[in-house]
Short mmCIF file of C-alpha atoms and ligand atoms in Angstrom, two decimals:
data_model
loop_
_atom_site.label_atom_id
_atom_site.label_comp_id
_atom_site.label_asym_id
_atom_site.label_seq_id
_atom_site.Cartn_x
_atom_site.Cartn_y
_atom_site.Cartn_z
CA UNK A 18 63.87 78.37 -142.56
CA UNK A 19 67.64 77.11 -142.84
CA UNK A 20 70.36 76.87 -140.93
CA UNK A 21 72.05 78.83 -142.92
CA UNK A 22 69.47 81.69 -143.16
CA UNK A 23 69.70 81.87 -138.43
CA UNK A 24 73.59 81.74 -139.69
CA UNK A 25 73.02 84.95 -141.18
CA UNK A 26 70.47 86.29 -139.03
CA UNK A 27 73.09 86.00 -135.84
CA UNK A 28 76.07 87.17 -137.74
CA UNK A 29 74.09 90.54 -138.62
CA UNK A 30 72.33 90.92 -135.58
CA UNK A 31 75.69 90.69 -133.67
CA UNK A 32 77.71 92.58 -136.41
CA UNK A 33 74.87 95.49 -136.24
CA UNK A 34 75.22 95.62 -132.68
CA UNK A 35 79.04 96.13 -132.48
CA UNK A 36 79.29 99.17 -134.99
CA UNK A 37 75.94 100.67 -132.49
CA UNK A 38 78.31 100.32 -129.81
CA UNK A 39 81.70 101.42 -131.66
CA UNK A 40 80.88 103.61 -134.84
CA UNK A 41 77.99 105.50 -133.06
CA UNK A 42 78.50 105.38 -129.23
CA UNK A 43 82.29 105.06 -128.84
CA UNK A 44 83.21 107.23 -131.61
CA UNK A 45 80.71 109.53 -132.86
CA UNK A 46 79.62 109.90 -129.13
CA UNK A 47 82.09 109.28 -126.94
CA UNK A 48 85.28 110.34 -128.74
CA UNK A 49 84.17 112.92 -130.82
CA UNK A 50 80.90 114.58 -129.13
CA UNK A 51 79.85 114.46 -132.48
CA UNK A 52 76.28 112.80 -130.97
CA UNK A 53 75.07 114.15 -127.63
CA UNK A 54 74.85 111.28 -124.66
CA UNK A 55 72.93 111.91 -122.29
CA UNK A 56 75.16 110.96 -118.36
CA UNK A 57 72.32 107.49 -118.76
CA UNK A 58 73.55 106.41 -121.93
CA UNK A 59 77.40 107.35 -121.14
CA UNK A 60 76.84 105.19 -117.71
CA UNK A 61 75.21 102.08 -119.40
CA UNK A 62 78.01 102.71 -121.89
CA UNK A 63 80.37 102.48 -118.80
CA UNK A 64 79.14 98.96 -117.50
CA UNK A 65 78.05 97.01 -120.49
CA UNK A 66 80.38 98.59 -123.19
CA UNK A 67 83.47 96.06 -122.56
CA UNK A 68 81.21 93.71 -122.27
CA UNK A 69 79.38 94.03 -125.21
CA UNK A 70 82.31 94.48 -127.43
CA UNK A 71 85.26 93.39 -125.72
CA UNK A 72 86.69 97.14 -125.85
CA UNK A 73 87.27 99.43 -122.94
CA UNK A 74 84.98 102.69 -124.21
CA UNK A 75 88.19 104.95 -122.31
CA UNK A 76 90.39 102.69 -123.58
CA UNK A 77 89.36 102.71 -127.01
CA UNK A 78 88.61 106.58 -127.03
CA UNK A 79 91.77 107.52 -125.60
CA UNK A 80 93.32 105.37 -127.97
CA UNK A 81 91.40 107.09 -130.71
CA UNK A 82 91.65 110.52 -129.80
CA UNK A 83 95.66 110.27 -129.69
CA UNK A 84 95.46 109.03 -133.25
CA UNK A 85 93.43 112.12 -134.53
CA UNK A 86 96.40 113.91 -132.32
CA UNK A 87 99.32 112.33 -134.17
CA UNK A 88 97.82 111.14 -137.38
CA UNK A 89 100.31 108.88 -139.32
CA UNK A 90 103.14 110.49 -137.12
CA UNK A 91 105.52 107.88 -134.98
CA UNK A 92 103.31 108.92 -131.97
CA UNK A 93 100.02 107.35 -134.01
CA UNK A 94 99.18 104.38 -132.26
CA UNK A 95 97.80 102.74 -134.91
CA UNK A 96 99.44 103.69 -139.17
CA UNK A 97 100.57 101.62 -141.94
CA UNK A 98 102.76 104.65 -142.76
CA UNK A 99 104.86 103.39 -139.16
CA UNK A 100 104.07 99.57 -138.86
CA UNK A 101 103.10 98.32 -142.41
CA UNK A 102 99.82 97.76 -144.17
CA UNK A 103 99.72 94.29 -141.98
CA UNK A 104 101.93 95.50 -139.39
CA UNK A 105 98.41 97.83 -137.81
CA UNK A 106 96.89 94.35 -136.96
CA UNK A 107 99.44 93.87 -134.53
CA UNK A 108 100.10 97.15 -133.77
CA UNK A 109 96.70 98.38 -132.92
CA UNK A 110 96.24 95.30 -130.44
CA UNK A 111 99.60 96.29 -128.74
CA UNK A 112 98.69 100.16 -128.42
CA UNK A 113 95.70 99.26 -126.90
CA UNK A 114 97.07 97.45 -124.27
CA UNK A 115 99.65 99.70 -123.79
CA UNK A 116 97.25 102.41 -123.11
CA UNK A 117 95.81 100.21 -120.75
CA UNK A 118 98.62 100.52 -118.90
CA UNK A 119 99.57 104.13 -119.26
CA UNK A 120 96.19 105.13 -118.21
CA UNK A 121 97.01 103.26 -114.81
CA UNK A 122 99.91 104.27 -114.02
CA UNK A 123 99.42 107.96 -114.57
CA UNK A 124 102.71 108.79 -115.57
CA UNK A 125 102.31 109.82 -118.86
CA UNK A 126 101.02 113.33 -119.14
CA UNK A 127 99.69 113.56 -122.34
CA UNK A 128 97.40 109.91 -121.43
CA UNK A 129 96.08 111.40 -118.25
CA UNK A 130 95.22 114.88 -120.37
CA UNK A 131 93.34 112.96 -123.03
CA UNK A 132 91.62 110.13 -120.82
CA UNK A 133 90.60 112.54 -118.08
CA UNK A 134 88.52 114.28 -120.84
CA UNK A 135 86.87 111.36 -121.64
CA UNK A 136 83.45 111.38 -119.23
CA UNK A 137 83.74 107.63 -118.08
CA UNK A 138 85.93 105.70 -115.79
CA UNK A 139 87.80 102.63 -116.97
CA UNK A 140 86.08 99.58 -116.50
CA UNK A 141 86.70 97.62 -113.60
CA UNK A 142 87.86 94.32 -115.10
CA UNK A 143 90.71 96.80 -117.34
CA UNK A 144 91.67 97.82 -113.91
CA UNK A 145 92.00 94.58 -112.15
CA UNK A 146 93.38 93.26 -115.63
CA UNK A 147 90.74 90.95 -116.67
CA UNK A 148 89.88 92.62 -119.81
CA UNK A 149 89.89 89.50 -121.63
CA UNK A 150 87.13 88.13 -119.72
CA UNK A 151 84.00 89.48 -122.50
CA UNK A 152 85.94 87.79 -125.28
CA UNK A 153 86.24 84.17 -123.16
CA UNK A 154 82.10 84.88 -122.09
CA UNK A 155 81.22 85.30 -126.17
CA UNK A 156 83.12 82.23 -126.97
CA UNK A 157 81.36 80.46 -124.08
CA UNK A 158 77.58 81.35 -125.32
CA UNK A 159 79.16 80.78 -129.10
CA UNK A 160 79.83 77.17 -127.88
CA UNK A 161 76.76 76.72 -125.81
CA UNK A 162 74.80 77.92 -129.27
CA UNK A 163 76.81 74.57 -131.23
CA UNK A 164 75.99 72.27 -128.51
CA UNK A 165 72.79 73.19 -128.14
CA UNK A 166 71.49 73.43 -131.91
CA UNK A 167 74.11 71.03 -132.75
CA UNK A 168 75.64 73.55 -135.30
CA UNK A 169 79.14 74.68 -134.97
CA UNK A 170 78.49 77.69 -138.10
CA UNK A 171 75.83 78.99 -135.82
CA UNK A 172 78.53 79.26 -132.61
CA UNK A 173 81.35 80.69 -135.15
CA UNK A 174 78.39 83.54 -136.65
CA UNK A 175 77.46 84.55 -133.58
CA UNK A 176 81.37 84.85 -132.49
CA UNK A 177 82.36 86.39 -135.57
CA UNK A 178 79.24 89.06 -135.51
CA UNK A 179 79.72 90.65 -132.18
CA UNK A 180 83.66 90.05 -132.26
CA UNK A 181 84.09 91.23 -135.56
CA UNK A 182 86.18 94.41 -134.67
CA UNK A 183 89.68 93.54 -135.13
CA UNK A 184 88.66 93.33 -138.77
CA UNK A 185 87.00 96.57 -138.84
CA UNK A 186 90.00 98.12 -137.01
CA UNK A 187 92.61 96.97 -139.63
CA UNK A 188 90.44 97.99 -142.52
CA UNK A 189 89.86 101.53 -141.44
CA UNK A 190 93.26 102.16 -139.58
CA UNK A 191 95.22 100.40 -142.29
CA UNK A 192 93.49 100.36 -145.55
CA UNK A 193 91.64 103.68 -144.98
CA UNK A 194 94.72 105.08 -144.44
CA UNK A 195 97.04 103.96 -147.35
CA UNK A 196 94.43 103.22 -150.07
CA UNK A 197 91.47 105.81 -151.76
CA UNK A 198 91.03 108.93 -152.75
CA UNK A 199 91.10 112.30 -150.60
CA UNK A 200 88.33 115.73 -150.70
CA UNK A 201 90.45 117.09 -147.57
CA UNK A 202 94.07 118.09 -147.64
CA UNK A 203 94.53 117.11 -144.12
CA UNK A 204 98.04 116.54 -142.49
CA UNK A 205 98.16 113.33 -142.55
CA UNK A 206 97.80 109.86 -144.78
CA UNK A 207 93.81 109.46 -144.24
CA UNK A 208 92.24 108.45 -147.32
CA UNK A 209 88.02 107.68 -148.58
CA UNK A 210 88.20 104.15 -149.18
CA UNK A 211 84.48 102.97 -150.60
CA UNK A 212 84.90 99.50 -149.72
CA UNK A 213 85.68 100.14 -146.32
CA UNK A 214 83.26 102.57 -145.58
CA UNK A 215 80.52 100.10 -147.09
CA UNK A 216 81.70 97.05 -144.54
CA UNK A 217 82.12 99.89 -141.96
CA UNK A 218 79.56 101.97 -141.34
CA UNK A 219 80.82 105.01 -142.67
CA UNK A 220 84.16 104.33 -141.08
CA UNK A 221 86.65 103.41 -144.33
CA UNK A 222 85.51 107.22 -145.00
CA UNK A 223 88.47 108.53 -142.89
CA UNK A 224 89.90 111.78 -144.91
CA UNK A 225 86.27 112.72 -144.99
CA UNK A 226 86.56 111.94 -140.92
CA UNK A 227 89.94 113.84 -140.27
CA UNK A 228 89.04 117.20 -141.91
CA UNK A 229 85.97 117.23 -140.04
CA UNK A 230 85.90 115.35 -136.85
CA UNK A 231 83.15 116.60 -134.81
CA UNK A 232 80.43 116.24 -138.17
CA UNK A 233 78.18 112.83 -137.48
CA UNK A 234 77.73 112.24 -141.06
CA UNK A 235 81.06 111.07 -142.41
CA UNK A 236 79.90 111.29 -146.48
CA UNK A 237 79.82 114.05 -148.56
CA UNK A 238 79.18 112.86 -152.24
CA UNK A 239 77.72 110.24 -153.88
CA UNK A 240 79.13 107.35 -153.79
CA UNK A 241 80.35 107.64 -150.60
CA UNK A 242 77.64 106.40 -148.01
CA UNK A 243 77.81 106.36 -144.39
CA UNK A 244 75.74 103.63 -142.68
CA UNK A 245 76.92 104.54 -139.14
CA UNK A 246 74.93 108.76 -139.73
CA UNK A 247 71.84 106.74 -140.33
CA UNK A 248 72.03 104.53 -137.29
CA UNK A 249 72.80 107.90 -135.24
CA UNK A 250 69.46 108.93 -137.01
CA UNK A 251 67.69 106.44 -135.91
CA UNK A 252 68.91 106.27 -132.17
CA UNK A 253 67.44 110.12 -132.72
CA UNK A 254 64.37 109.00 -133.35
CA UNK A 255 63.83 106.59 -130.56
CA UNK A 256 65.75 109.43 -127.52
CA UNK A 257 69.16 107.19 -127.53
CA UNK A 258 71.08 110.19 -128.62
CA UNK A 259 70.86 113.57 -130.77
CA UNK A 260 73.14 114.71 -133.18
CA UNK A 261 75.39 117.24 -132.75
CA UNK A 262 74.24 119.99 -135.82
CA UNK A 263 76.15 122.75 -134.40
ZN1 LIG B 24 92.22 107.84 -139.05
ZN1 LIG B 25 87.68 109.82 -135.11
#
């Protein structure tokens, strides 16, 4: 075996394991009680979610929930309709922290509505403001990975896999929003882009998403195809989760 072909194997394994965490558990889970976690999974979600991903899960689903509140309105925290195609790269970052914030100082009444209904606390290290702690621990093991197999592409795939989300993030809230077609008229921007929803689990499928919130599967037709349903299937299978078939 190559180096190349461990290259690969690191990058997926870590880029697999981020949309588990943010496609299935933080949205379809979390956010949107779309899959059923049980108070186990929601507390290991709790401690090793940040961790994992860099992402607070109450921070991210509070976050997400106010977008599905004020879709491609000035109160979205995250539209190319209000920052720019490019501009959500930025903005998304900036709304995050910001909610941070909001959620802290409890001032806002609309942020302590939608976080208290999320079923987690914030982490502590979002709390005591070290939330940029996981990403400075990933880029520690991605350098001990170089050293130690004397490889610098096998420190940068394992980075890029598990860190990948800022990507994923702009493609969905930007492009998924501006560019594809719609099956929903929904009141807002949200659009089926393919592409997306092939690099993101189902995710680029966001009209799809909009019109229908709570559904796990985010396709409808052919081509459309949502990778993120069939990892909720398979955390079925093996008693992570169950799907929410109302
Ligand atoms: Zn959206
Ligand atoms: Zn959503």
């Amino acid at each position: 075996m190559n180096l190349f072909f461990y290259c690969g194997l690191i990058f997926l394994s870590g880029y697999m394991i981020n949309m588990f965490y943010i496609t299935v558990l933080y949205h379809r889970g979390l956010t949107h009680g779309a899959v059923i976690l049980s108070p186990a999974v929601l507390k290991f979600l709790e401690y090793t979610g940040i961790w994992v991903t860099g992402l607070d899960p109450k921070a991210w689903s509070t976050m997400h929930r106010l977008h599905h509140l004020h879709s491609d309105s000035k109160d979205d925290p995250h539209s190319p309709v209000h920052q720019g195609v490019f501009g959500v790269w930025v903005g998304q970052y900036k709304s995050y922290k910001n909610i941070i914030s909001r959620i802290l100082d409890k001032k806002d009444p609309e942020i302590n509505r939608v976080s208290d209904e999320i079923s987690l606390e914030l982490s502590w290290i979002s709390k005591h403001g070290f939330s940029n702690f996981p990403y400075y621990l990933h880029i520690a093991v991605g350098l001990l990975l170089a050293f130690s197999f004397g490889s610098v592409l096998l420190g940068f795939a394992y980075v890029l896999g598990l860190l990948s989300h800022p990507v994923q993030g702009w493609m969905v809230n930007s492009l998924a929003h501006r560019y594809g077609r719609r099956n929903f008229p929904t009141n807002d921007h949200s659009k089926n882009n393919l592409w997306v929803a092939y690099f993101v689990f189902g995710e680029g499928l966001q009209n799809n998403h909009h019109a229908h919130p709570g559904r796990a599967k985010f396709s409808f037709k052919f081509p459309e195809f949502d990778a993120g349903y069939w990892m909720c299937w398979l955390a079925e299978r093996v008693g992570i989760l169950k799907i929410n078939r109302f």
